[in-house]
């Protein structure tokens, strides 16, 4: 068990904590836990690369923790009425599509390499930044504003582009 893996597991543990905080309207606490989770995501990757602590477990846990955190945040923010349901559906659908494609590939004995695309990294960064913005605005008791509209558009567009890029890659892989 490496330090980056322990940091990733801690991030997974933060997921239900931040969901409960959002559900209870504890916006400042939710914002702070989310920021810590975001920093831990950067820290585990940096430590793993710098000190050559990459592991197969980490290769699976890190994206799982990212997906768990982001999907939970977007769904919870939608359930409490802060974000529209369509945005949560787009975020969740992309991740369900990716996981389904991986499972189908393995079932057909054509396992696909799990390697993030550049658009996927942009998408994750946009989703994290937008969730932090929304949580920060809620913590500051700020009413939704134009940045939220633009942020929703950017997140939705990048999420759809990322899904399309992964789908295209997967279809090429399965045809080969």
Coordinates of C-alpha atoms in Angstrom, one line a residue:
X1 CA 0.0 0.0 0.0
X2 CA 1.7 3.2 -1.2
X3 CA 1.2 6.7 0.1
X4 CA -0.6 7.8 -3.1
X5 CA -3.0 4.9 -2.7
X6 CA -3.7 5.8 0.9
X7 CA -4.4 9.4 -0.2
X8 CA -6.8 8.1 -2.9
X9 CA -8.6 5.9 -0.4
X10 CA -9.0 9.0 1.9
X11 CA -10.5 10.8 -1.1
X12 CA -13.0 7.9 -1.5
X13 CA -13.9 8.2 2.2
X14 CA -14.6 12.0 1.7
X15 CA -17.3 11.3 -0.9
X16 CA -20.1 10.3 1.5
X17 CA -19.0 13.0 3.9
X18 CA -19.4 15.8 1.4
X19 CA -22.7 14.3 0.1
X20 CA -24.1 14.4 3.6
X21 CA -22.9 17.9 4.2
X22 CA -24.5 19.1 0.9
X23 CA -27.8 17.3 1.9
X24 CA -27.7 19.1 5.3
X25 CA -26.9 22.5 3.8
X26 CA -23.5 22.7 5.4
X27 CA -22.1 24.5 2.4
X28 CA -18.9 25.9 3.9
X29 CA -17.9 22.5 5.2
X30 CA -18.9 20.8 2.0
X31 CA -16.8 23.3 0.0
X32 CA -13.8 22.8 2.3
X33 CA -14.0 19.0 2.1
X34 CA -14.4 19.2 -1.7
X35 CA -11.3 21.4 -1.9
X36 CA -9.3 19.0 0.2
X37 CA -10.5 16.1 -2.0
X38 CA -9.4 18.1 -5.1
X39 CA -6.0 18.9 -3.6
X40 CA -5.6 15.2 -2.7
X41 CA -6.2 14.2 -6.3
X42 CA -3.4 16.4 -7.5
X43 CA -1.1 15.4 -4.6
X44 CA -1.5 11.6 -5.0
X45 CA -0.6 11.9 -8.7
X46 CA 2.4 14.2 -8.1
X47 CA 3.7 11.9 -5.3
X48 CA 3.3 8.8 -7.4
X49 CA 5.1 10.3 -10.4
X50 CA 7.9 12.1 -8.5
X51 CA 8.8 9.2 -6.2
X52 CA 8.0 6.4 -8.7
X53 CA 5.2 5.0 -6.5
X54 CA 2.8 4.2 -9.4
X55 CA 0.9 1.0 -8.9
X56 CA -1.7 -1.1 -10.7
X57 CA -4.0 -0.5 -7.7
X58 CA -3.5 3.2 -8.0
X59 CA -4.3 3.1 -11.7
X60 CA -7.7 1.7 -10.9
X61 CA -8.4 3.6 -7.6
X62 CA -7.6 7.1 -8.8
X63 CA -10.1 7.3 -11.6
X64 CA -12.6 5.4 -9.4
X65 CA -12.2 8.1 -6.7
X66 CA -12.5 10.9 -9.3
X67 CA -15.7 9.4 -10.7
X68 CA -17.2 8.7 -7.3
X69 CA -16.5 12.2 -6.1
X70 CA -17.7 14.0 -9.2
X71 CA -20.8 11.9 -9.9
X72 CA -21.8 12.1 -6.3
X73 CA -21.4 15.9 -6.2
X74 CA -23.3 16.5 -9.4
X75 CA -26.1 14.2 -8.5
X76 CA -26.4 15.6 -5.0
X77 CA -26.3 19.2 -6.2
X78 CA -29.1 18.3 -8.6
X79 CA -31.2 16.5 -6.0
X80 CA -31.1 19.5 -3.6
X81 CA -32.1 21.8 -6.5
X82 CA -28.8 23.7 -7.0
X83 CA -28.0 22.3 -10.4
X84 CA -30.4 21.2 -13.1
X85 CA -31.0 17.5 -13.5
X86 CA -29.9 17.4 -17.1
X87 CA -26.3 18.4 -16.1
X88 CA -26.1 15.5 -13.6
X89 CA -27.5 13.1 -16.2
X90 CA -24.8 14.1 -18.7
X91 CA -22.0 13.7 -16.2
X92 CA -23.3 10.3 -15.0
X93 CA -24.1 9.0 -18.5
X94 CA -20.5 9.7 -19.7
X95 CA -19.1 7.7 -16.8
X96 CA -21.6 4.8 -17.2
X97 CA -20.8 4.7 -20.9
X98 CA -17.0 4.4 -20.2
X99 CA -17.4 1.8 -17.5
X100 CA -19.8 -0.2 -19.7
X101 CA -17.4 -0.1 -22.7
X102 CA -14.6 -1.4 -20.5
X103 CA -16.8 -4.2 -19.2
X104 CA -18.0 -5.2 -22.7
X105 CA -14.5 -5.2 -24.0
X106 CA -13.3 -7.5 -21.2
X107 CA -16.3 -9.8 -21.6
X108 CA -15.5 -10.1 -25.3
X109 CA -11.8 -10.8 -24.5
X110 CA -10.8 -7.5 -26.1
X111 CA -9.7 -5.5 -23.1
X112 CA -9.2 -1.9 -23.9
X113 CA -6.3 0.1 -22.5
X114 CA -7.4 2.5 -19.8
X115 CA -5.6 5.7 -20.6
X116 CA -7.1 9.2 -20.1
X117 CA -7.5 11.4 -23.2
X118 CA -6.5 15.1 -23.2
X119 CA -10.2 16.1 -23.6
X120 CA -11.0 13.8 -20.6
X121 CA -8.4 15.6 -18.4
X122 CA -9.9 19.0 -19.5
X123 CA -13.3 17.6 -18.7
X124 CA -12.3 16.5 -15.2
X125 CA -10.6 19.8 -14.5
X126 CA -13.7 21.7 -15.6
X127 CA -16.0 19.5 -13.6
X128 CA -13.9 20.0 -10.5
X129 CA -13.6 23.7 -11.0
X130 CA -17.3 24.2 -11.6
X131 CA -18.3 22.1 -8.6
X132 CA -15.9 24.1 -6.5
X133 CA -17.4 27.3 -7.9
X134 CA -21.0 26.2 -7.1
X135 CA -20.1 25.0 -3.6
X136 CA -18.1 28.2 -3.0
X137 CA -21.1 30.3 -4.1
X138 CA -23.4 28.4 -1.9
X139 CA -21.0 28.7 1.1
X140 CA -21.0 32.5 0.4
X141 CA -24.8 32.6 0.2
X142 CA -24.4 33.9 -3.3
X143 CA -27.3 33.6 -5.7
X144 CA -26.7 31.7 -9.0
X145 CA -25.4 34.0 -11.6
X146 CA -24.0 34.2 -15.2
X147 CA -20.8 32.3 -14.3
X148 CA -23.0 29.3 -13.4
X149 CA -24.7 29.4 -16.8
X150 CA -21.3 29.5 -18.6
X151 CA -19.8 26.9 -16.3
X152 CA -22.8 24.5 -17.0
X153 CA -22.3 25.0 -20.7
X154 CA -18.5 24.4 -20.5
X155 CA -19.0 21.3 -18.3
X156 CA -21.8 19.9 -20.5
X157 CA -19.8 20.5 -23.7
X158 CA -16.6 19.0 -22.5
X159 CA -18.4 16.0 -21.0
X160 CA -20.1 15.3 -24.3
X161 CA -16.9 15.8 -26.2
X162 CA -15.1 13.5 -23.9
X163 CA -17.8 10.8 -24.2
X164 CA -17.7 11.1 -28.0
X165 CA -13.9 10.8 -28.0
X166 CA -13.9 7.7 -25.8
X167 CA -16.7 6.1 -27.8
X168 CA -14.8 6.7 -31.1
X169 CA -11.6 5.2 -29.5
X170 CA -13.6 2.2 -28.2
X171 CA -15.3 1.6 -31.5
X172 CA -12.0 1.6 -33.3
X173 CA -10.6 -0.8 -30.7
X174 CA -13.5 -3.2 -31.0
X175 CA -13.4 -3.2 -34.8
X176 CA -9.7 -4.0 -34.9

